[in-house]
Coordinates of C-alpha atoms in Angstrom, one line a residue:
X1 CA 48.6 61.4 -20.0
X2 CA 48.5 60.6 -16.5
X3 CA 48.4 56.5 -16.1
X4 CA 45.1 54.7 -15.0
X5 CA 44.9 52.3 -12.6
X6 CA 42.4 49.5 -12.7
X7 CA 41.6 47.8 -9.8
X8 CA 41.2 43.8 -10.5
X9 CA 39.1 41.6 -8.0
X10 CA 41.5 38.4 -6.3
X11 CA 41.1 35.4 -8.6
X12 CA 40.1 33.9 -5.0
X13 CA 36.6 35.5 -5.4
X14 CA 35.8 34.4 -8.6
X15 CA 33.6 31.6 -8.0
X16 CA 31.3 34.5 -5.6
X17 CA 31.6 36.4 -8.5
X18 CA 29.7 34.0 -10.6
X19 CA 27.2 33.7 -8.4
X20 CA 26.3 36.4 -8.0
X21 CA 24.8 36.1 -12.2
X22 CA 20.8 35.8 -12.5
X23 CA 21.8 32.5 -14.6
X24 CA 23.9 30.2 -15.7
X25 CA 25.7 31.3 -18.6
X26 CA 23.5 29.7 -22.3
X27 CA 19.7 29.0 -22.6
X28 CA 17.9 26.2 -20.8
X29 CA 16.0 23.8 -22.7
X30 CA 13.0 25.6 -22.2
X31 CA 14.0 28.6 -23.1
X32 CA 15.6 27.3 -26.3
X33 CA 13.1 25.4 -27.3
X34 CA 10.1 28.2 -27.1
X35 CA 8.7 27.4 -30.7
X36 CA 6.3 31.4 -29.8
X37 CA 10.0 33.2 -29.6
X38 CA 12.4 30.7 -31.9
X39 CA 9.8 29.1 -34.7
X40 CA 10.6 25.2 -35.3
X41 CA 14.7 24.4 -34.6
X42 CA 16.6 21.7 -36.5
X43 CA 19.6 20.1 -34.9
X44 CA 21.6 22.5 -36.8
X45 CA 19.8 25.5 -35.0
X46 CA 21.8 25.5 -31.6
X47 CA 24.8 24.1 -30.1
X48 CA 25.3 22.6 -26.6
X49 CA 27.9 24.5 -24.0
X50 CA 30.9 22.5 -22.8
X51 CA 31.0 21.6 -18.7
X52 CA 34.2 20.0 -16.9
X53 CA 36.0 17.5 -17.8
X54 CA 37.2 15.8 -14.8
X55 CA 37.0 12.3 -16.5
X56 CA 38.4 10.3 -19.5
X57 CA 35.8 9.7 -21.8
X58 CA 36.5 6.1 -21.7
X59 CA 34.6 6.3 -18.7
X60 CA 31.4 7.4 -20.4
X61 CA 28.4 5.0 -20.4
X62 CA 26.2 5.1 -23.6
X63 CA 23.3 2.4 -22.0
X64 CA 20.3 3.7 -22.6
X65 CA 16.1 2.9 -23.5
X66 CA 14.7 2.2 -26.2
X67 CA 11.1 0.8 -24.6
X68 CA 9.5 0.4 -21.5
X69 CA 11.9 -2.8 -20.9
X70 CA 14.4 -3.1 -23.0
X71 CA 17.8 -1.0 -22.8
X72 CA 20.5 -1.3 -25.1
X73 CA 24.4 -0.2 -24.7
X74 CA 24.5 1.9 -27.4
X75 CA 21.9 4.5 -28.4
X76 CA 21.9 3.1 -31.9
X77 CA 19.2 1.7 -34.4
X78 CA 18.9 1.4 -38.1
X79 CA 15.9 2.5 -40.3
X80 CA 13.4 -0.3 -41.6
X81 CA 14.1 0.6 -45.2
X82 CA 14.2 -1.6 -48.1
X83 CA 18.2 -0.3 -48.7
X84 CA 19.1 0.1 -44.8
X85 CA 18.4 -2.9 -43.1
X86 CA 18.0 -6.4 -43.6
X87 CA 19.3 -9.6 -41.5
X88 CA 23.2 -8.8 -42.4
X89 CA 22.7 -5.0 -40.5
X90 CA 20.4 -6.1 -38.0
X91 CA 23.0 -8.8 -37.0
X92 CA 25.8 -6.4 -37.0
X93 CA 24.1 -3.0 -35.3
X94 CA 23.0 -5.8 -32.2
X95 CA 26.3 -7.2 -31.9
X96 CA 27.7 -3.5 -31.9
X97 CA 25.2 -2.7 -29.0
X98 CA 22.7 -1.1 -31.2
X99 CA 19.6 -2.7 -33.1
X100 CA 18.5 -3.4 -36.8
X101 CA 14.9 -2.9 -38.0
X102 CA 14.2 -5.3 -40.8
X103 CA 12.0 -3.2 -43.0
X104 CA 8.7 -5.3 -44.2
X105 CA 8.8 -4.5 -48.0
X106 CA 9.0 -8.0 -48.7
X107 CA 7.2 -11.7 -48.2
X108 CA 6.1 -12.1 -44.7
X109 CA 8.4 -16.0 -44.8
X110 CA 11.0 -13.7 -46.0
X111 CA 11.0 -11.3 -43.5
X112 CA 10.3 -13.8 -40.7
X113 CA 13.5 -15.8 -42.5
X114 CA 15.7 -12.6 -41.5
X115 CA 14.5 -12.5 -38.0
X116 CA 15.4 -16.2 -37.1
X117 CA 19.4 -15.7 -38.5
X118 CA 19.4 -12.7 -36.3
X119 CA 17.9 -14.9 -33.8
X120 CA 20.3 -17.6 -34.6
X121 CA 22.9 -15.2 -34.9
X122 CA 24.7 -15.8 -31.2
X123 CA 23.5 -17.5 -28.9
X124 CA 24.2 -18.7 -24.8
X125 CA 22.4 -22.0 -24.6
X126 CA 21.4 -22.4 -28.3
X127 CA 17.2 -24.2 -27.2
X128 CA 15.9 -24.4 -30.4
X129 CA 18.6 -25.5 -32.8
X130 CA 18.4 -27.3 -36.5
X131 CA 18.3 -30.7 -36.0
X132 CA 18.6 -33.5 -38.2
X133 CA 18.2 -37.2 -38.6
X134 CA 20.6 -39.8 -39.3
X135 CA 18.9 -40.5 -43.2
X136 CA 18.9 -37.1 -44.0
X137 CA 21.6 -36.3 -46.7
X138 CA 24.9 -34.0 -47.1
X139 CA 22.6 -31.5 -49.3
X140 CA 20.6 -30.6 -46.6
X141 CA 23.4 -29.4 -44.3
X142 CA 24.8 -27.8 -47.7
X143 CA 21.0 -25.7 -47.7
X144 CA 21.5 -25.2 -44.1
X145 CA 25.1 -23.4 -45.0
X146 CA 23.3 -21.4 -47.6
X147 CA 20.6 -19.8 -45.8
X148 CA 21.1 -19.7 -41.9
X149 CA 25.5 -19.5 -42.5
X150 CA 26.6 -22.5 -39.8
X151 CA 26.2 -26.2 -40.4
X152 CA 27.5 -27.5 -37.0
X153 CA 24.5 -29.6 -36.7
X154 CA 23.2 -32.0 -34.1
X155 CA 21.5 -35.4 -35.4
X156 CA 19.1 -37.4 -33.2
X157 CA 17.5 -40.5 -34.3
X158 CA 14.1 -38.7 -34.8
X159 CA 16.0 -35.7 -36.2
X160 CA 14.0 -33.4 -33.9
X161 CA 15.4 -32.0 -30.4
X162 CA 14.4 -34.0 -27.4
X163 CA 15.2 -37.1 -30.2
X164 CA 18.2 -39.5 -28.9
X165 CA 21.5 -37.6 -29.4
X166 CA 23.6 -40.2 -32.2
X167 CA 26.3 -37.8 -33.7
X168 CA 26.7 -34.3 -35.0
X169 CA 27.8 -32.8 -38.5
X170 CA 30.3 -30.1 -38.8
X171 CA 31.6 -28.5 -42.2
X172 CA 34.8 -30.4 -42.7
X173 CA 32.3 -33.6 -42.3
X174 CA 30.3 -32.5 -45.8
X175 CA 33.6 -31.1 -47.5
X176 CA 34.2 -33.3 -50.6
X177 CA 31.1 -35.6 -50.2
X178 CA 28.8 -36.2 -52.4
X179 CA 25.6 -34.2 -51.7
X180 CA 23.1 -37.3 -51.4
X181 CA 25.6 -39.1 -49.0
X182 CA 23.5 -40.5 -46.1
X183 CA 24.5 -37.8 -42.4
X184 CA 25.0 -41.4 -41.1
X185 CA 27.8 -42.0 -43.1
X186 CA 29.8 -39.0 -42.4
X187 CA 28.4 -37.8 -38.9
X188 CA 30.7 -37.7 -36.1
X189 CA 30.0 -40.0 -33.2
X190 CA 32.8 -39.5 -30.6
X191 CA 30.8 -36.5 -28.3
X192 CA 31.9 -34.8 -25.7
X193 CA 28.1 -33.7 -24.0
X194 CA 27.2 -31.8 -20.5
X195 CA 24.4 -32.7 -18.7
X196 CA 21.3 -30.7 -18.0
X197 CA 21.3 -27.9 -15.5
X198 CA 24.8 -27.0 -16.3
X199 CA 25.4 -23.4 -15.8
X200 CA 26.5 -21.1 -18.8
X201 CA 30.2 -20.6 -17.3
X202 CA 30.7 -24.2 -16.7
X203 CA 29.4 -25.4 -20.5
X204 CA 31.9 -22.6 -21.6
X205 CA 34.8 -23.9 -19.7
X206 CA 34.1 -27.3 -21.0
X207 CA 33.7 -26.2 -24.7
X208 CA 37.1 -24.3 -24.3
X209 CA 38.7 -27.3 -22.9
X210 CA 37.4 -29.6 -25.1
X211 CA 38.4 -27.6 -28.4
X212 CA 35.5 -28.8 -30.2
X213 CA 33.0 -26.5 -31.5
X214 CA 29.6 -27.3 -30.3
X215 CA 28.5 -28.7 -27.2
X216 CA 25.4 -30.9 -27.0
X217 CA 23.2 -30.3 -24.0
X218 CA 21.3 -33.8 -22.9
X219 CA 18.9 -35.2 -19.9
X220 CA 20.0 -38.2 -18.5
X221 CA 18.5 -40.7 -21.0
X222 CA 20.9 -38.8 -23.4
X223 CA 18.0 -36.7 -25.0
X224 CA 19.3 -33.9 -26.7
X225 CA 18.2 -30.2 -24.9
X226 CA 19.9 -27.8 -26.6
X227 CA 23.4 -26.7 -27.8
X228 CA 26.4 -24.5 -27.3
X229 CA 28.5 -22.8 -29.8
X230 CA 32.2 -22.1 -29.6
X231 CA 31.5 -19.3 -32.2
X232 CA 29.1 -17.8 -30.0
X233 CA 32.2 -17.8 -27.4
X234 CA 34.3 -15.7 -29.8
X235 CA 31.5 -13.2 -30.2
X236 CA 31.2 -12.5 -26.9
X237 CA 34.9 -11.3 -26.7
X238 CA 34.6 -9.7 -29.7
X239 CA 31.4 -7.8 -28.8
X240 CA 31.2 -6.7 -25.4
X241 CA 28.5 -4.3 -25.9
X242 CA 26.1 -6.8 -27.9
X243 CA 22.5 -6.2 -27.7
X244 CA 21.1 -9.6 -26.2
X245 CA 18.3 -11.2 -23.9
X246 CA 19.4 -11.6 -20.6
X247 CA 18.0 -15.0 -20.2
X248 CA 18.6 -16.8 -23.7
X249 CA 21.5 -14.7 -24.8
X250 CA 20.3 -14.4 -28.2
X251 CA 20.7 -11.3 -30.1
X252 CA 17.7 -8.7 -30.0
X253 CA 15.4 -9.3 -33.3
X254 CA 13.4 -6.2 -34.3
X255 CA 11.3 -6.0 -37.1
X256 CA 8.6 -3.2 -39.1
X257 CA 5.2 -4.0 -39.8
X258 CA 2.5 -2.2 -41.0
X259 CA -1.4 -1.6 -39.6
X260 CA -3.0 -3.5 -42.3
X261 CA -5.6 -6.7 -41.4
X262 CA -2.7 -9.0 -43.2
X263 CA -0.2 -7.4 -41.2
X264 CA -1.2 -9.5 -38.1
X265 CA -0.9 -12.6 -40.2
X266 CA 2.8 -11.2 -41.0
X267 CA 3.6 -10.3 -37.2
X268 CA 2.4 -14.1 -36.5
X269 CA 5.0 -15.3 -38.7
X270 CA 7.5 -12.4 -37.1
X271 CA 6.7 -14.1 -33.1
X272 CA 7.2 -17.8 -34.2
X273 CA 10.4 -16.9 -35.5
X274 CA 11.7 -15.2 -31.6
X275 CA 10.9 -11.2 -33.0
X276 CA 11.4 -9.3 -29.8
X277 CA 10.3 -5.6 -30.4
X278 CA 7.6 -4.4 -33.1
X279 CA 7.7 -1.4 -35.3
X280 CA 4.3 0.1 -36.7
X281 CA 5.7 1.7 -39.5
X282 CA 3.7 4.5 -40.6
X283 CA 4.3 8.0 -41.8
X284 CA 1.7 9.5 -39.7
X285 CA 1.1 7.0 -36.8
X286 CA -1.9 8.8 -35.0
X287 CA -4.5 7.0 -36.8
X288 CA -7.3 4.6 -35.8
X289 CA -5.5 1.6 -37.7
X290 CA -2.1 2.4 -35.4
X291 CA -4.3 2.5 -32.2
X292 CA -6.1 -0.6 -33.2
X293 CA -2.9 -2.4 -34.1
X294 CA -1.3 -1.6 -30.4
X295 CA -3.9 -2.8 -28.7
X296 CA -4.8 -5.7 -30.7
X297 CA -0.6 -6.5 -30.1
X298 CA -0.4 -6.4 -26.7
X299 CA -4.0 -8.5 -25.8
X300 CA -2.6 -11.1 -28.4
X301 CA 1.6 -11.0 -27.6
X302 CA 1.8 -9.4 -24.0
X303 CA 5.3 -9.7 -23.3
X304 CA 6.6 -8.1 -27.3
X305 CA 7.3 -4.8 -27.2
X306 CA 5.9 -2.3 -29.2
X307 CA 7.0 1.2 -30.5
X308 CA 4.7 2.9 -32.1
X309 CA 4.6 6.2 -34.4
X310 CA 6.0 8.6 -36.3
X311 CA 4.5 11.2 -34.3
X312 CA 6.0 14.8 -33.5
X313 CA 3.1 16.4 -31.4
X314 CA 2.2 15.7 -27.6
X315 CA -1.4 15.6 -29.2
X316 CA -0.3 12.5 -31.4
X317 CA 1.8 10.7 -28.8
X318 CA -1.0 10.3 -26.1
X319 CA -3.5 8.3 -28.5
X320 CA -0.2 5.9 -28.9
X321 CA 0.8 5.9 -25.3
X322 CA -3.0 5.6 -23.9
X323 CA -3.1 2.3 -26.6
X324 CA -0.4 1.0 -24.5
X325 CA 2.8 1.7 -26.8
X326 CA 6.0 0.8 -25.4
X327 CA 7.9 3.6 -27.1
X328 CA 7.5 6.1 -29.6
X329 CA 9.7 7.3 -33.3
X330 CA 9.4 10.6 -33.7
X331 CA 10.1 12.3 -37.0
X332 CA 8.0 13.3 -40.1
X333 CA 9.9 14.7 -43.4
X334 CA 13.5 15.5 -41.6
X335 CA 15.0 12.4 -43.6
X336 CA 17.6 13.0 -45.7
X337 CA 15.1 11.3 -48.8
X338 CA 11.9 12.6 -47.7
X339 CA 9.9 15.2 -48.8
X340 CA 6.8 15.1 -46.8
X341 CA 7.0 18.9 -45.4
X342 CA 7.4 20.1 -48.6
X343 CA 4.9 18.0 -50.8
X344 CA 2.7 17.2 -48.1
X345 CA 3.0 20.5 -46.0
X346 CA 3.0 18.4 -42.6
X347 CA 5.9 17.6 -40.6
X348 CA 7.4 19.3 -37.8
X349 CA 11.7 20.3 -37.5
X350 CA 13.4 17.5 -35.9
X351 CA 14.9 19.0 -33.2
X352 CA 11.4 20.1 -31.8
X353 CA 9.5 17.6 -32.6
X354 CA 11.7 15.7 -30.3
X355 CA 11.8 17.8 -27.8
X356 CA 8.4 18.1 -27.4
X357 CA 7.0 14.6 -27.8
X358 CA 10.2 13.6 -25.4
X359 CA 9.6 16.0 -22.5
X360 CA 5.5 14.5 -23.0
X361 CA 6.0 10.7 -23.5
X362 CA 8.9 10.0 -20.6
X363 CA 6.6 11.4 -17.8
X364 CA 4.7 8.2 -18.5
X365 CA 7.8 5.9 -18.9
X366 CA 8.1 5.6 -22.5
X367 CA 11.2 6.3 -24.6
X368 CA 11.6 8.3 -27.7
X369 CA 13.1 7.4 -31.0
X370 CA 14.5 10.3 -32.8
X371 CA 13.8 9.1 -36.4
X372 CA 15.4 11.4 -39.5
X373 CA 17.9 14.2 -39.8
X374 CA 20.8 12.4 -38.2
X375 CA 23.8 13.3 -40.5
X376 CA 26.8 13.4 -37.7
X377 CA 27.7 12.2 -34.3
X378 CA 26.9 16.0 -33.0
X379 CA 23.2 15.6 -34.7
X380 CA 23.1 12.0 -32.0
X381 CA 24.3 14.2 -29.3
X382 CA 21.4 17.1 -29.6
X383 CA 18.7 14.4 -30.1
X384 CA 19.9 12.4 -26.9
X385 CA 20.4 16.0 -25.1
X386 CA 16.9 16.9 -26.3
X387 CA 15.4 13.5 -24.3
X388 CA 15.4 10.8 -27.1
X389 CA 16.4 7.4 -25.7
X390 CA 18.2 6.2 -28.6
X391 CA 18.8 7.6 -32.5
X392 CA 17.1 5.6 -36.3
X393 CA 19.9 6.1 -38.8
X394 CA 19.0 5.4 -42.3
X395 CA 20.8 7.8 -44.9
X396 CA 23.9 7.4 -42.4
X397 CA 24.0 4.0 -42.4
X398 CA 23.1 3.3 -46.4
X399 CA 26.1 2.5 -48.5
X400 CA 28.2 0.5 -45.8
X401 CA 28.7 -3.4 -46.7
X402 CA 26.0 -4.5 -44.8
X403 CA 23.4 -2.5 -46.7
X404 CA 21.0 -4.4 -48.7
X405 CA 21.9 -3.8 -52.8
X406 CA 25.2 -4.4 -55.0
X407 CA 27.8 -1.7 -55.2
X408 CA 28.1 0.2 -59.1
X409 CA 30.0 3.2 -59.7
X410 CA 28.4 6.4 -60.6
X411 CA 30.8 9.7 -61.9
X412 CA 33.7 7.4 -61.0
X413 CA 32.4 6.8 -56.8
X414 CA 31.4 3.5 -55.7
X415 CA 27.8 3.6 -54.5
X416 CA 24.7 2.1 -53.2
X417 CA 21.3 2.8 -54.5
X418 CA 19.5 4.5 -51.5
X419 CA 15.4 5.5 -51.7
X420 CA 12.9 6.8 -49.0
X421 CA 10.3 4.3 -48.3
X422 CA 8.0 6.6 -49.8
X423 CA 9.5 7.0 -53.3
X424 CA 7.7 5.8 -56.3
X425 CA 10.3 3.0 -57.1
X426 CA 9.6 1.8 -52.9
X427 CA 5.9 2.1 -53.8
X428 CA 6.0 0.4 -56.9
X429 CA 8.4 -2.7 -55.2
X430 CA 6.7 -6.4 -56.1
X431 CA 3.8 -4.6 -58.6
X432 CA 3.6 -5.9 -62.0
X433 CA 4.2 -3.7 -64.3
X434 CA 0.2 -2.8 -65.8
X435 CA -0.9 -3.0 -69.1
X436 CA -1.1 0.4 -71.5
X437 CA -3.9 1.9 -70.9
X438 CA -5.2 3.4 -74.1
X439 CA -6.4 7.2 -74.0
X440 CA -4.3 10.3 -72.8
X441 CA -5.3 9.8 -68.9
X442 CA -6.3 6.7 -66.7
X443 CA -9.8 6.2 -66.5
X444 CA -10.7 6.6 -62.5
X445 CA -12.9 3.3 -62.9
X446 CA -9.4 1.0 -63.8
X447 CA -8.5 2.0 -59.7
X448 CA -6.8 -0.9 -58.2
X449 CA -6.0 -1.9 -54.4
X450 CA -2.1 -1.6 -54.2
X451 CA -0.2 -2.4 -51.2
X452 CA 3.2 -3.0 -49.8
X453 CA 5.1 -1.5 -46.8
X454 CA 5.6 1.5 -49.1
X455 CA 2.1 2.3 -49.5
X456 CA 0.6 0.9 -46.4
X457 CA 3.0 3.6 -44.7
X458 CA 1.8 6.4 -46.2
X459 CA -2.1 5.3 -46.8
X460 CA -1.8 4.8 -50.4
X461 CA -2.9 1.8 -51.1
X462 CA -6.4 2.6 -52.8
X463 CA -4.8 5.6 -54.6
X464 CA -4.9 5.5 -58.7
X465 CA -2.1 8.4 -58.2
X466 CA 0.7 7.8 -56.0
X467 CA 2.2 10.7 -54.8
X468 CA 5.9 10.6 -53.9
X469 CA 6.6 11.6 -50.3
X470 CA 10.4 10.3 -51.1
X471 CA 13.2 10.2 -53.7
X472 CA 15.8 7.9 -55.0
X473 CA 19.2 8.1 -55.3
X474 CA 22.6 6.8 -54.3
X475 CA 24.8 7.0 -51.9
X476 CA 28.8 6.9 -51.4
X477 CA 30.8 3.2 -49.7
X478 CA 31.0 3.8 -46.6
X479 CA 32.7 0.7 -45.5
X480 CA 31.5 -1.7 -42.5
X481 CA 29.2 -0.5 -40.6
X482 CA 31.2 -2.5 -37.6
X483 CA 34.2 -0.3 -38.2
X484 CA 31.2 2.8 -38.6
X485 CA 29.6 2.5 -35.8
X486 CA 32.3 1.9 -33.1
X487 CA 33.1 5.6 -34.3
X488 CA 29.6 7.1 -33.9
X489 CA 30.2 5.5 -30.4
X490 CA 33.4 6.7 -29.6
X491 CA 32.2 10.4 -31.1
X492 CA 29.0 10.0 -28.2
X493 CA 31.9 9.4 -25.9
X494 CA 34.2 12.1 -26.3
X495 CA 31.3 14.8 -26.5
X496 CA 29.6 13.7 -23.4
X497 CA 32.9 14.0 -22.2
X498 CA 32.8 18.1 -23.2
X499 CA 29.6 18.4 -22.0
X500 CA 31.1 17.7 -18.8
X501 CA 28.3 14.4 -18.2
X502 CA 29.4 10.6 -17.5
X503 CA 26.3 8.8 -19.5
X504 CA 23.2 9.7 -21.4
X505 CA 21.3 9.8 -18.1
X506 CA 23.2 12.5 -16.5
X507 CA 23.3 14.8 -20.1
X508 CA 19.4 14.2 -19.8
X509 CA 19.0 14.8 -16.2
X510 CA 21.4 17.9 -16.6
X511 CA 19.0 19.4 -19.1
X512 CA 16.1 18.9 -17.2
X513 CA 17.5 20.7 -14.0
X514 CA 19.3 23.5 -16.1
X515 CA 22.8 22.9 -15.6
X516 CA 23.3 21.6 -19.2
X517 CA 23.2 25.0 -21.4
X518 CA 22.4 25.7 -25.0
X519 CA 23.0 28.5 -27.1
X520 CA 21.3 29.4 -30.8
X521 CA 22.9 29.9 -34.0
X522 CA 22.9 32.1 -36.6
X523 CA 23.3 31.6 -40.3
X524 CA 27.0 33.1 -39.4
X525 CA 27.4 30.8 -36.7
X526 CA 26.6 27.8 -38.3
X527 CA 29.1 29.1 -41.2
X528 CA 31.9 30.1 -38.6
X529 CA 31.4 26.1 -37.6
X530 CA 31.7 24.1 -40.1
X531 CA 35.1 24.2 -42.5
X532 CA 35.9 27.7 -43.9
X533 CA 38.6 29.9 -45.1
X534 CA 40.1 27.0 -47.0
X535 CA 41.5 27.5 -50.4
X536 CA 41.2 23.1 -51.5

């Protein structure tokens, strides 16, 4: 056979070549996320295609919003369920550069309780700290210990701040004393004090040179202002990226409440504790109660921020954002424990409900919350790609140490109980048990009024019949979540990195204008991606 010659364009015209394509190789986001052509996607449904690399991914930043007003270093926040977060996770996501939601399926005092150690947590200058008098006893700095976890402790002769500064208490001051010893009789009295209208860097340098481990602020009659904390010192190198106010340095405290009258007696409690961002919890959030709720929020508290939802339409989203909603959770049934699209048939697929709500809500300057159906740092990637401002983890972040509940071990695994908030067992949390009723069914007379967060969230509170929009179960040790997290973080890193974008604003922005592509995948796709071919 005679041979064939191909003729080969010069690799020098291969960037004309490309051009001279109808479009950039992939789908835009539009085109993806056509709902008439595709039906509803889940983040499993489509895959983001890789860009240049021309950048460690060190380099990449992670800030983004999670309201109006307040942006956080990390795109990370953890559910308010009654197994995911109370005060030890909410201290530990903010001081990762995330935030904790303490779920309200509890006392209101115990609640508020959670949001002042977060609040307490770490500090700069320290202006409302526990202060004691000189007759109070060693058993009250003991309590202290107990419940708040410090007991460096100012004492002024009224034992209130602005009092006369007299001495201070430390731990090795109470070790080995008797717990109704007089604080006079074992308080330090030697201080070393600055003076008021020192800056934060100059109290820090003295605190460091002095090697003790508070410093007293006081006026010039030696009234005591505030405090500073060599702890707090050690944070800060410890935790760069820590979520904090920029003018008290004190952690971010965020906190769910429901839509119920005596929830506004509960978010009073939530304020006068320092709670800096509101959750209305609800399962369906375009309601009148929601809408009432925001609006009553920000007449009464102007400067808390509010997110407000779950909502997966546009539709829903406006009646939130017109109330004046700082930012928005979107999600309804894509948690790993709920079962609302299937009982309930309402919900939406994550992955467009974000989309949608997103591409809506930020034309007016409020963030997105993609809430449910995070499993994997690739599932955070697609819902920041998609427009959300940050990610709610619960399922992910249930069985680390910081997780409310006790370890057991189930078929030979160490677990954690986990449970949707709108299981029976959640909705049945603080009810007495009721008396046997006699007869084969209840009679529709005995109805009761039942509420917690569990039912307030899904509007069964006046229900005879609860029905379960959640299950129960347990869920595998998973460590710290401070040795879980910096992994999600470096994970967001290295695949902004592949996408070829330097921070979460430019993958967003990159969408928006089509250069960042996506591509769908098949049931064989999704196969061909995850582990295969492997005989154990």
């Amino acid at each position: 056979m005679p041979e064939q010659h191909t003729q080969f364009l010069h690799p020098s015209t291969v960037f004309d070549v490309l051009k001279t394509y109808p479009r950039n190789d992939g789908l835009s986001v539009v085109d993806l996320m056509d709902s008439r052509v595709h039906g509803g996607l889940t983040y499993n449904d489509f895959l983001l295609l890789p860009g240049k690399i021309d950048f460690p991914a060190s380099d990449v930043v992670t800030e983004s919003r999670i309201t109006r007003n307040v942006t956080l270093k990390t795109p990370f926040m953890s559910s308010p369920m009654d197994t995911v977060t109370e005060a030890p996770m909410a201290i530990a996501m903010a001081l990762l550069g995330g935030i904790g939601v303490i779920h309200h399926n509890q006392s209101p005092e115990a609640q508020a309780a959670m949001v002042r150690a977060v609040k307490r947590h770490e500090n700069g200058f320290i202006t409302d700290p526990i202060v004691l008098s000189p007759s109070h006893l060693v058993e009250d700095v003991l309590d202290i210990k107990a419940r708040l976890g410090f007991c460096g402790i100012p004492i002024t002769d009224t034992g209130f701040l602005g009092g006369k500064l007299v001495g201070i208490v430390t731990a090795r001051d109470v070790q080995f004393r008797d717990a109704k010893t007089p604080l006079h009789d074992v308080m330090t009295t030697n201080l070393v004090t600055a003076s008021t209208g020192i800056t934060l860097r100059e109290a820090n340098d003295i605190l460091r040179d002095s090697k003790k481990g508070k410093l007293p602020i006081v006026d010039a009659s030696g009234n005591l202002v505030s405090l500073l904390a060599r702890s707090d010192l050690l944070k800060n190198q410890s935790y760069p990226l820590a979520s904090k106010k920029a003018d008290s340095k004190q952690l971010y405290a965020a906190a769910a409440v429901g839509t119920r009258p005596a929830d506004r007696e509960r978010l009073a409690l939530l304020v006068e504790a320092g709670l800096d961002i509101v959750i209305l919890d609800s399962s369906q959030g375009n309601s009148v109660f929601q809408i009432d709720m925001i609006r009553w929020i920000k007449s009464t508290y102007p400067v808390l921020e509010v997110i407000a939802g779950n909502v997966v339409t546009r539709e829903q989203a406006a009646s939130l954002i017109a109330a004046g909603a700082d930012g928005l959770r979107v999600g309804m049934g894509s948690g790993s424990i709920c079962i609302t699209q299937e009982v309930m048939a309402v919900g939406r697929p994550q992955a467009t409900a974000v989309h949608a709500v997103a591409e809506f809500a930020n034309k007016f300057g409020v963030p997105v919350i993609a809430d449910g159906g995070i499993g994997n740092v690739g599932h955070i990637v697609k819902a920041l790609a998609l427009g959300a401002g940050a990610i709610m983890m619960g399922g992910l972040l249930a069985g680390t140490e910081e997780a409310p509940g006790e370890y057991f071990y189930h078929e030979g695994k160490r677990v954690k109980a986990y449970r949707g908030m709108g299981s029976l067992e959640a909705m049945e949390q603080g009810i007495a048990k009721k008396a046997a009723i006699k007869g084969k069914y209840p009679s529709p007379s005995q109805s009761t009024v039942v509420e917690n967060a569990a039912t307030s969230r899904y509007f069964s509170e006046s229900s005879a019949v609860k029905v379960a929009q959640g299950v129960s179960g347990d869920v595998q040790d998973k460590g710290s979540v401070k040795a879980f997290l910096p992994y999600l973080y470096v994970g967001v890193q290295h695949s902004l990195q592949d996408i070829g974008v330097k921070s979460i604003a430019a993958l967003q922005e990159g969408v928006t204008v089509g250069e960042v592509r996506f591509e769908l995948r098949t049931a064989s796709a999704q196969v061909e991606g995850g582990v295969h071919g492997l005989n154990s």
